[in-house]
PDB file of C-alpha atoms in Angstrom:
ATOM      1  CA  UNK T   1      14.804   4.894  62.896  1.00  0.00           C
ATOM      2  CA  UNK T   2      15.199   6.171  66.318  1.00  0.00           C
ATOM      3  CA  UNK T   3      14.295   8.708  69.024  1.00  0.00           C
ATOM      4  CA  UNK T   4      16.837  11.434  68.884  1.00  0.00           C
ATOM      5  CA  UNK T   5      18.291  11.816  71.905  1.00  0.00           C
ATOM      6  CA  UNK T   6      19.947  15.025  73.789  1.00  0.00           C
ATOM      7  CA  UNK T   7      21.865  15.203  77.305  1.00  0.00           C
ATOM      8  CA  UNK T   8      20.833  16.956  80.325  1.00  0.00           C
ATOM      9  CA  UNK T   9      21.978  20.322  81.183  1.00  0.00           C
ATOM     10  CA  UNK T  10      25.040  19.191  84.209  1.00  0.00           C
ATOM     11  CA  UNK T  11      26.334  16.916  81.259  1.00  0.00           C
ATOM     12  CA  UNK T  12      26.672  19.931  78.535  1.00  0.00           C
ATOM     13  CA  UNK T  13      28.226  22.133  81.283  1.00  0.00           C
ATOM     14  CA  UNK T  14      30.494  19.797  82.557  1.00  0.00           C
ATOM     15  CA  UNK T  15      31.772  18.954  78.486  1.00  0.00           C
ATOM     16  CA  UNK T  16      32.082  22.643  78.217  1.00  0.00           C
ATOM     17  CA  UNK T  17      34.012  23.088  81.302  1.00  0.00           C
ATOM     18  CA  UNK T  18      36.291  19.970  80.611  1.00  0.00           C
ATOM     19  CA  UNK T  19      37.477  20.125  77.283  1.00  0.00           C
ATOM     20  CA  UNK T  20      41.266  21.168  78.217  1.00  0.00           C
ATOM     21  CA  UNK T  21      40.681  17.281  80.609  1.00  0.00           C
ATOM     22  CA  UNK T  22      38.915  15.564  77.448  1.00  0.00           C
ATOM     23  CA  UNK T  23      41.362  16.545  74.424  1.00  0.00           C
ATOM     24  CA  UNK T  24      42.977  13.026  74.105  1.00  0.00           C
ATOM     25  CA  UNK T  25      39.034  11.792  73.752  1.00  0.00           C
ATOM     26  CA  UNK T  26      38.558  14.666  71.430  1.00  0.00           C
ATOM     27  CA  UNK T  27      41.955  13.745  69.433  1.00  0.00           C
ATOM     28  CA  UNK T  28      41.241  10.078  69.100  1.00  0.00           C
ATOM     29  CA  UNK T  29      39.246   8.530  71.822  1.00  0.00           C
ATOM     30  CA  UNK T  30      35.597   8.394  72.390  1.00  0.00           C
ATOM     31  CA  UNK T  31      32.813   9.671  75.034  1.00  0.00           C
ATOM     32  CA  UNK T  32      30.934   5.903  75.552  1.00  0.00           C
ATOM     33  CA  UNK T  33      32.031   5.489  78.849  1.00  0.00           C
ATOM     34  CA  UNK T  34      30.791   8.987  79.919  1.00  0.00           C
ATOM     35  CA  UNK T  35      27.404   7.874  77.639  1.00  0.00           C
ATOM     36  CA  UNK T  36      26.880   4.928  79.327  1.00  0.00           C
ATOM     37  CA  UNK T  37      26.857   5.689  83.158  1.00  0.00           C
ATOM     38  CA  UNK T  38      25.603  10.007  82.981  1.00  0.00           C
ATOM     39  CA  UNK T  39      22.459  11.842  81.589  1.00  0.00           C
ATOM     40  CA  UNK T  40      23.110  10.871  78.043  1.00  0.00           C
ATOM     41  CA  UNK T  41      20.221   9.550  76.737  1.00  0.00           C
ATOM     42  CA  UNK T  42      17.000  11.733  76.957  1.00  0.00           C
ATOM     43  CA  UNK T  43      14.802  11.168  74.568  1.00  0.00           C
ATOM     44  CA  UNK T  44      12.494  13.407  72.273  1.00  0.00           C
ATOM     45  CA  UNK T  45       8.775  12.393  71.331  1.00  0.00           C
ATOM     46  CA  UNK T  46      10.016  11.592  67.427  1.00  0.00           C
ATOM     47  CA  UNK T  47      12.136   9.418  65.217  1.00  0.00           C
ATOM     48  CA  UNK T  48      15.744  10.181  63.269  1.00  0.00           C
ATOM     49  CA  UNK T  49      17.658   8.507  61.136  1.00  0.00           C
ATOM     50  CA  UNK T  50      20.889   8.274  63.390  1.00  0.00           C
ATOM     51  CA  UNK T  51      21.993   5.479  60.845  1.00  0.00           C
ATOM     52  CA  UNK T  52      21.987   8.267  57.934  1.00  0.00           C
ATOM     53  CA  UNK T  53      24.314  10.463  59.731  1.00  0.00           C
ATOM     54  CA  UNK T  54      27.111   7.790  59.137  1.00  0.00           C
ATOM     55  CA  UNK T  55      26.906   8.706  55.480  1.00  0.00           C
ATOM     56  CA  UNK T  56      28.644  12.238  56.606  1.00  0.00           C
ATOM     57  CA  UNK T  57      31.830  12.689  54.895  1.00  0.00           C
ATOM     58  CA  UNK T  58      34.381  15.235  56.409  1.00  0.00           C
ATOM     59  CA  UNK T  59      35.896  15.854  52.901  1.00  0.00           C
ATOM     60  CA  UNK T  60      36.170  19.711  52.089  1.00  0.00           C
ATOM     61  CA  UNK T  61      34.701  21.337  49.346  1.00  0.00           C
ATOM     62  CA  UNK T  62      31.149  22.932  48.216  1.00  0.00           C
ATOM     63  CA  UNK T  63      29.618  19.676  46.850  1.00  0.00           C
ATOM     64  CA  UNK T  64      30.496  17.950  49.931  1.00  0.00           C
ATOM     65  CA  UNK T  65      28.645  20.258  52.287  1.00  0.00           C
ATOM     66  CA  UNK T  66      25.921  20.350  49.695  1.00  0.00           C
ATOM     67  CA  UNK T  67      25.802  16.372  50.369  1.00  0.00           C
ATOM     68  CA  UNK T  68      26.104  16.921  54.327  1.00  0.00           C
ATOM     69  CA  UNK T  69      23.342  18.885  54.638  1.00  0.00           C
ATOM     70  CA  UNK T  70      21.165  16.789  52.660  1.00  0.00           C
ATOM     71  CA  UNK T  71      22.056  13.949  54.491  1.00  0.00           C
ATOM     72  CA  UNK T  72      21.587  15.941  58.096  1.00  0.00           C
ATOM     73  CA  UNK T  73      18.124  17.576  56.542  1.00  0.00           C
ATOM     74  CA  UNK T  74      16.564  14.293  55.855  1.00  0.00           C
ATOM     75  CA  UNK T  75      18.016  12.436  59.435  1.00  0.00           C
ATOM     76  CA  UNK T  76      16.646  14.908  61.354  1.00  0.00           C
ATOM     77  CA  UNK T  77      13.591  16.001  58.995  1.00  0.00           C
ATOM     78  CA  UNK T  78      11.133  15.984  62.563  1.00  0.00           C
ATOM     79  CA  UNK T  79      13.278  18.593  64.010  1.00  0.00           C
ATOM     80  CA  UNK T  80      11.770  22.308  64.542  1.00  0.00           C
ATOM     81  CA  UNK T  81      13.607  25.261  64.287  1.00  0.00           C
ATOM     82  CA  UNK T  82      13.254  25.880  67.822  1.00  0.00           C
ATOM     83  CA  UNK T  83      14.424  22.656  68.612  1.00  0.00           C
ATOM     84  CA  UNK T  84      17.243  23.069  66.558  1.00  0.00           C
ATOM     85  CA  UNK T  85      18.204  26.086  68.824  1.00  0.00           C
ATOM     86  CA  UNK T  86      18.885  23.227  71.844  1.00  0.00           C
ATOM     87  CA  UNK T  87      21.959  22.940  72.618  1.00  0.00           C
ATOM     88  CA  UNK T  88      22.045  19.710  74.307  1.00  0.00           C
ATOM     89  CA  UNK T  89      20.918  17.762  71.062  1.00  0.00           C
ATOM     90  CA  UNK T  90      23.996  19.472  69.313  1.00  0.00           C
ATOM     91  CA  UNK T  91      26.121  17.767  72.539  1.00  0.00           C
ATOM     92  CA  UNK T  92      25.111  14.889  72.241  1.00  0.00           C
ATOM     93  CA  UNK T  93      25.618  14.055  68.086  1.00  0.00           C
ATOM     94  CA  UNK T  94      28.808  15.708  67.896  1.00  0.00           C
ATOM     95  CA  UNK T  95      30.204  13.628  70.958  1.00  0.00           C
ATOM     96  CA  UNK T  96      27.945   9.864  70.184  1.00  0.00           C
ATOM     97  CA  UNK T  97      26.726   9.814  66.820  1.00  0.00           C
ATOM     98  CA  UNK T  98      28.714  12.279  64.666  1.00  0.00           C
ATOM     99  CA  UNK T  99      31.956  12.229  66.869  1.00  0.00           C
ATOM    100  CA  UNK T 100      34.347  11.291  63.923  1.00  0.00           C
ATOM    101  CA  UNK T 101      32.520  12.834  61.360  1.00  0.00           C
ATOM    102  CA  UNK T 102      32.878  16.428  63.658  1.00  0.00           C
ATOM    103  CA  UNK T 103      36.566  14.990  64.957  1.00  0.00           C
ATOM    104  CA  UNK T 104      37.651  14.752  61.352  1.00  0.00           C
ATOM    105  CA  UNK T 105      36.172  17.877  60.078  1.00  0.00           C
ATOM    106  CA  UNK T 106      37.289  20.728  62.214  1.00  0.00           C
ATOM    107  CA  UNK T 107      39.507  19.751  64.241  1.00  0.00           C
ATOM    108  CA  UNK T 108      43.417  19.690  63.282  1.00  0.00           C
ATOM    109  CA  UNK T 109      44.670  17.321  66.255  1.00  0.00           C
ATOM    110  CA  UNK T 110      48.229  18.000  65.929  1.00  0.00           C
ATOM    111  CA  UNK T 111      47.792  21.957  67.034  1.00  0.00           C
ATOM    112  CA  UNK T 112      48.452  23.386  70.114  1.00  0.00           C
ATOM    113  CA  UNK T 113      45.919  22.380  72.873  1.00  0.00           C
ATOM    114  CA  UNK T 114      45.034  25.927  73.699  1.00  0.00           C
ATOM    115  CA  UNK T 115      43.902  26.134  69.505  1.00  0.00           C
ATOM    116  CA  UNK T 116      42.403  22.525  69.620  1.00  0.00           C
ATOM    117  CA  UNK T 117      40.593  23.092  72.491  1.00  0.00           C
ATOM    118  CA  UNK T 118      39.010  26.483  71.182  1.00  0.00           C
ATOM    119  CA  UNK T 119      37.879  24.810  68.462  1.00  0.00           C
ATOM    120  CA  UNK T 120      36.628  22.324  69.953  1.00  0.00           C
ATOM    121  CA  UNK T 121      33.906  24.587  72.319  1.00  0.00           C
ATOM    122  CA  UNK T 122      33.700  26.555  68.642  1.00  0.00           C
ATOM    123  CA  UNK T 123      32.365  23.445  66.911  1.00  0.00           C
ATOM    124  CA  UNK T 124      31.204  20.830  69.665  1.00  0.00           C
ATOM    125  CA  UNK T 125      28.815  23.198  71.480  1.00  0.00           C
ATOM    126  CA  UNK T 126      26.245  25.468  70.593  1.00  0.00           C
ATOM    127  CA  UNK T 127      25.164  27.671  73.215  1.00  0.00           C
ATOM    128  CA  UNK T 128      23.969  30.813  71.170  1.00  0.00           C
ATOM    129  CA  UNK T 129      22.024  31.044  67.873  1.00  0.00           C
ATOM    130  CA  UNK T 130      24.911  32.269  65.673  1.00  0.00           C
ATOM    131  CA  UNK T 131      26.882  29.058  67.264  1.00  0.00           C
ATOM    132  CA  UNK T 132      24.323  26.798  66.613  1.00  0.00           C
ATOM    133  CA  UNK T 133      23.379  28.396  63.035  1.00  0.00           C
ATOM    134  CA  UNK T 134      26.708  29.043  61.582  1.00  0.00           C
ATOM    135  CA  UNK T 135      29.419  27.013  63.787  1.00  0.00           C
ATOM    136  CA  UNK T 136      28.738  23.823  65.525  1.00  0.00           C
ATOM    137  CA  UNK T 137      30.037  20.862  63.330  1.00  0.00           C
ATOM    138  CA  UNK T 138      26.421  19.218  62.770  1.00  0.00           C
ATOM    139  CA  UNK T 139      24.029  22.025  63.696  1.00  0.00           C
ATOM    140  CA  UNK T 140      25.290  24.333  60.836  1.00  0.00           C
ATOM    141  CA  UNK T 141      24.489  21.732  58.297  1.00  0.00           C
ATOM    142  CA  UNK T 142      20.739  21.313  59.775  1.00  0.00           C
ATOM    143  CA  UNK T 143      20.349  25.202  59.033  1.00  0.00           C
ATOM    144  CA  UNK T 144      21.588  25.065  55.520  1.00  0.00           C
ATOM    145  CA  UNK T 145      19.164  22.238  54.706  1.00  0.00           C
ATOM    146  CA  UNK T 146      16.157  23.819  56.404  1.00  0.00           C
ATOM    147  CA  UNK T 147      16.416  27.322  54.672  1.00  0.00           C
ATOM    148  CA  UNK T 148      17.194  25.796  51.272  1.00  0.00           C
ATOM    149  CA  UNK T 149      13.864  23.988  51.854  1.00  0.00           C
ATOM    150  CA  UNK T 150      11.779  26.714  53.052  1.00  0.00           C
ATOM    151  CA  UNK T 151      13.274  28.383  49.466  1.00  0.00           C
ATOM    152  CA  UNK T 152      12.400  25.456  47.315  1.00  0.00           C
ATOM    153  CA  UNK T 153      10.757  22.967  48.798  1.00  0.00           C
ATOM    154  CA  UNK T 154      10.633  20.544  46.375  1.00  0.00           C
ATOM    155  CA  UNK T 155      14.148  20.652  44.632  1.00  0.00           C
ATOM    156  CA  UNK T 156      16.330  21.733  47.889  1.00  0.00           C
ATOM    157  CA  UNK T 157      19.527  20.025  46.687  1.00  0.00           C
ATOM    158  CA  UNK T 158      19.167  22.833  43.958  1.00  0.00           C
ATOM    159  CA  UNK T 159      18.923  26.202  46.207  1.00  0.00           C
ATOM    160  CA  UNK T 160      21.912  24.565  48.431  1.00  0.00           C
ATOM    161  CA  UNK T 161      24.229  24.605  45.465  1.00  0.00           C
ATOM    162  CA  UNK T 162      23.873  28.505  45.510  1.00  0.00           C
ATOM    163  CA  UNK T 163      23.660  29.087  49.206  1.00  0.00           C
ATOM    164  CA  UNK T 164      26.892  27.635  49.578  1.00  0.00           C
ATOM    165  CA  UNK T 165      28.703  28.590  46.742  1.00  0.00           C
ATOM    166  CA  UNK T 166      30.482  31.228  48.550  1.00  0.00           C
ATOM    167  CA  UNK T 167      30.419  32.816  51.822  1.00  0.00           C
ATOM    168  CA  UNK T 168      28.927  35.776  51.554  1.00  0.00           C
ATOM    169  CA  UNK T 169      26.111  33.708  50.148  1.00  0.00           C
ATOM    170  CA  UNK T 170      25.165  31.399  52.957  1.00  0.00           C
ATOM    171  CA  UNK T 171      25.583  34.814  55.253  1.00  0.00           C
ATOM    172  CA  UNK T 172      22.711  37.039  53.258  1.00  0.00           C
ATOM    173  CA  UNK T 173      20.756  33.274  53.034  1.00  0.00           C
ATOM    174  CA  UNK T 174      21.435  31.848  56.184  1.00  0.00           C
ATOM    175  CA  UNK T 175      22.248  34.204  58.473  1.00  0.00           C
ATOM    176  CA  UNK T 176      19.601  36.566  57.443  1.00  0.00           C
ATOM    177  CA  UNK T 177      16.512  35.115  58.130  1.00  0.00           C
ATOM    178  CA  UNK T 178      14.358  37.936  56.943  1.00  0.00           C
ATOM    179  CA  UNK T 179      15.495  37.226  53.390  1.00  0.00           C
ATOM    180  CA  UNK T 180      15.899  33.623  53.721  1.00  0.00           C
ATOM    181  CA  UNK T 181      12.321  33.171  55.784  1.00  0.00           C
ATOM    182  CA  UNK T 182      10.800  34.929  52.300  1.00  0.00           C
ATOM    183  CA  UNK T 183      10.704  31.987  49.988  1.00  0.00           C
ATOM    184  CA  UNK T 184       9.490  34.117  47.037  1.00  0.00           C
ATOM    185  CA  UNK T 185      12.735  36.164  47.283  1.00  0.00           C
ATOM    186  CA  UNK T 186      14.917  33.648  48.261  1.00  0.00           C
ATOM    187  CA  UNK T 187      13.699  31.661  45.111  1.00  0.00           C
ATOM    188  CA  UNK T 188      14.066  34.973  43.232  1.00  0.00           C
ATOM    189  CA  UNK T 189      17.921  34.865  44.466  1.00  0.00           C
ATOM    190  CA  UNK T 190      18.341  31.500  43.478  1.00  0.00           C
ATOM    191  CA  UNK T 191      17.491  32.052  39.859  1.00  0.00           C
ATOM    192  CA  UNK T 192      19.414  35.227  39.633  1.00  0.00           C
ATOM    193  CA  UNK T 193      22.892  33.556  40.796  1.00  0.00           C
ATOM    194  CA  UNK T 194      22.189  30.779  37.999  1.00  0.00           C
ATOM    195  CA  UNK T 195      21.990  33.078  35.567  1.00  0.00           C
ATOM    196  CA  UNK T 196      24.408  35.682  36.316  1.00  0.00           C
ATOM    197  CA  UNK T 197      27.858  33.691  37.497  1.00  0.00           C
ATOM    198  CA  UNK T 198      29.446  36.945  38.258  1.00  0.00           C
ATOM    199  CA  UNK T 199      27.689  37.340  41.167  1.00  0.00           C
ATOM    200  CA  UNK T 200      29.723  34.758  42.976  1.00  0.00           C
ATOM    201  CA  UNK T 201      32.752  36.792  42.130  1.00  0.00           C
ATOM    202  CA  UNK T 202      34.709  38.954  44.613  1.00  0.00           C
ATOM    203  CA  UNK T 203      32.245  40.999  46.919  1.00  0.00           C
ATOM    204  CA  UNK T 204      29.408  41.751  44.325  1.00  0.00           C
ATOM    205  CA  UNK T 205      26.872  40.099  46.271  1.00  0.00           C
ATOM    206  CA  UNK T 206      27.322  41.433  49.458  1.00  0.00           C
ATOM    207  CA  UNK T 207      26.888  44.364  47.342  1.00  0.00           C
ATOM    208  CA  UNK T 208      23.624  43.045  46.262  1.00  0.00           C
ATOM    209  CA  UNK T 209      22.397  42.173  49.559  1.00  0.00           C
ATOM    210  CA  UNK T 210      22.767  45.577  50.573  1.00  0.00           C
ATOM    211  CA  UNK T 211      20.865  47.146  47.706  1.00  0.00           C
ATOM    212  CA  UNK T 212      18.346  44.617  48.765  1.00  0.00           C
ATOM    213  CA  UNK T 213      17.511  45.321  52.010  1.00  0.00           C
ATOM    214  CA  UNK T 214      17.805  49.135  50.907  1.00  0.00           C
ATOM    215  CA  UNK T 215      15.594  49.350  47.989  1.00  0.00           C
ATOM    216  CA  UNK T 216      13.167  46.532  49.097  1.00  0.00           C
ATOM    217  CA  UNK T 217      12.611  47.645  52.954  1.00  0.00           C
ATOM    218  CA  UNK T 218       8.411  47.466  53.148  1.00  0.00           C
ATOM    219  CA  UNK T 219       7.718  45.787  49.487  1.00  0.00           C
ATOM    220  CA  UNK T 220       5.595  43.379  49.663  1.00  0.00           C
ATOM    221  CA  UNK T 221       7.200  40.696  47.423  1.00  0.00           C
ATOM    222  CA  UNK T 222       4.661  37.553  48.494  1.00  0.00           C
ATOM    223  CA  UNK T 223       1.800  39.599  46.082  1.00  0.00           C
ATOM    224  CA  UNK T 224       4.254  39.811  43.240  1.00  0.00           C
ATOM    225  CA  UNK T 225       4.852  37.005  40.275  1.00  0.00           C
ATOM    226  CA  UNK T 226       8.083  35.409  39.241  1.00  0.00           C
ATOM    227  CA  UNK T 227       8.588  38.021  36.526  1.00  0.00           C
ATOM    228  CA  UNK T 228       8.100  40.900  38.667  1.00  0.00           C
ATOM    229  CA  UNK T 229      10.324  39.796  41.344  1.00  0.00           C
ATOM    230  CA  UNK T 230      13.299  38.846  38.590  1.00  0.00           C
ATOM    231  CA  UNK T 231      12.972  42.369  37.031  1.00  0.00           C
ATOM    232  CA  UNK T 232      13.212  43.809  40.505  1.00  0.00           C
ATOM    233  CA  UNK T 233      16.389  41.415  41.586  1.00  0.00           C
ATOM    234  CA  UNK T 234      17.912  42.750  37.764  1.00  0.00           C
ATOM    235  CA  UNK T 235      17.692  46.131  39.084  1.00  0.00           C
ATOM    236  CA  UNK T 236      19.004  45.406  42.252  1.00  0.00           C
ATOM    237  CA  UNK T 237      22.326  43.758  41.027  1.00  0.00           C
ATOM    238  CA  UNK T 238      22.872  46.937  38.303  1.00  0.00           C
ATOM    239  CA  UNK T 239      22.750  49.066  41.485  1.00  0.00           C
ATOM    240  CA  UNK T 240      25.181  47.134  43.454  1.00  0.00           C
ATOM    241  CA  UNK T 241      27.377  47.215  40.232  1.00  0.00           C
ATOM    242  CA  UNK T 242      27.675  50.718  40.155  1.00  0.00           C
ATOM    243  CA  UNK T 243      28.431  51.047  43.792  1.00  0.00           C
TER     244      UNK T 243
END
């Protein structure tokens, strides 16, 4: 274990203003010289398992990112939400710690520099919420742990394997914390998509979602029991299916 570390502000900015200058590091070089003589290395009051984060694999595929975000969860398990919402800690792993990891990943380094270097500032940087939540290379995977263990905190290996089944998923999960925030629904969600496998299909649940948020704006689901909240999901998804 470790402090986690972040950069100042002047080094994020000047990253962000110098990736079209940095693509060869981005491509297949490294930022240690830069680490070892700027503002690299400011530390946070707790611990991380930086040594966990090598275990990142930059394989595709549903059961990878399942094992990515486990692996980023756990490193990182001291970090709040609203730390997670800093920028410069993003900057820092994805150019130090999780350089190859985010390297191999998303970026293709045989495309045009004007494409590379857009995805670079897509998935190296995360300025804005919906950057840090849904794009940046590490930060995204951070997210997907922490609202799969506010849904199940105990078993959050199990919720992921829904939430990132398909896109649409992770979006009503994820990128709706209203629904995602409400661990009673959200577990509710999780037990409907194992045992109806049709709503992974085409656009049914974004369907769903939208009954949802229709039919359930101002319940109070916390006061209701398993049962109540299943039969309520049920109806939900025979709604959407009609639509």
């Amino acid at each position: 274990m470790s402090k986690l570390l972040y950069v100042g502000q002047q080094i994020a900015d000047d990253l962000k203003s110098n990736i079209a200058e940095n693509l060869t590091r981005y491509k297949d070089g490294d930022f240690l010289d830069f680490e070892a003589a700027g503002d690299w290395r400011i530390p946070l009051s707790f611990d991380a398992d930086l040594d966990g984060l090598k275990g990142l694999t930059a394989e595709g595929g549903s059961e990878k990112e399942i094992q990515n975000s486990i692996t980023v969860g756990y490193a990182l398990g001291k970090l709040t939400p609203t730390l997670a919402r800093e920028n410069r800690i993003w900057v820092r792993l994805s150019h130090i710690e999780c350089l190859d990891y985010s390297r191999k990943r998303w970026l293709q380094t045989n495309m045009a520099d004007e494409k590379l270097a857009k995805d670079v500032s897509k998935h190296f940087f995360a300025p804005t919420l919906t950057g840090c939540r849904d794009d940046h290379a590490i930060s995204r995977l951070w997210w997907n742990h922490h609202i799969a263990k506010q849904i199940m905190p105990d078993n959050p290996a199990r919720a992921l394997k829904k939430i990132l089944a398909l896109a649409d998923i992770r979006q009503g999960l994820v990128e709706r914390p209203g629904i995602g925030a409400r661990p009673i629904l959200g577990r509710g969600i999780i037990r409907l998509l194992e045992r109806e496998e049709r709503l992974i299909e085409g656009k049914l649940f974004r369907q769903f979602i939208k009954k949802l948020n229709l039919i359930g704006a101002g319940i109070a689901f916390e006061v209701w029991n398993d049962g109540k909240i299943d039969q309520f999901l049920e109806k939900c998804l025979e709604q959407a299916e009609r639509t």
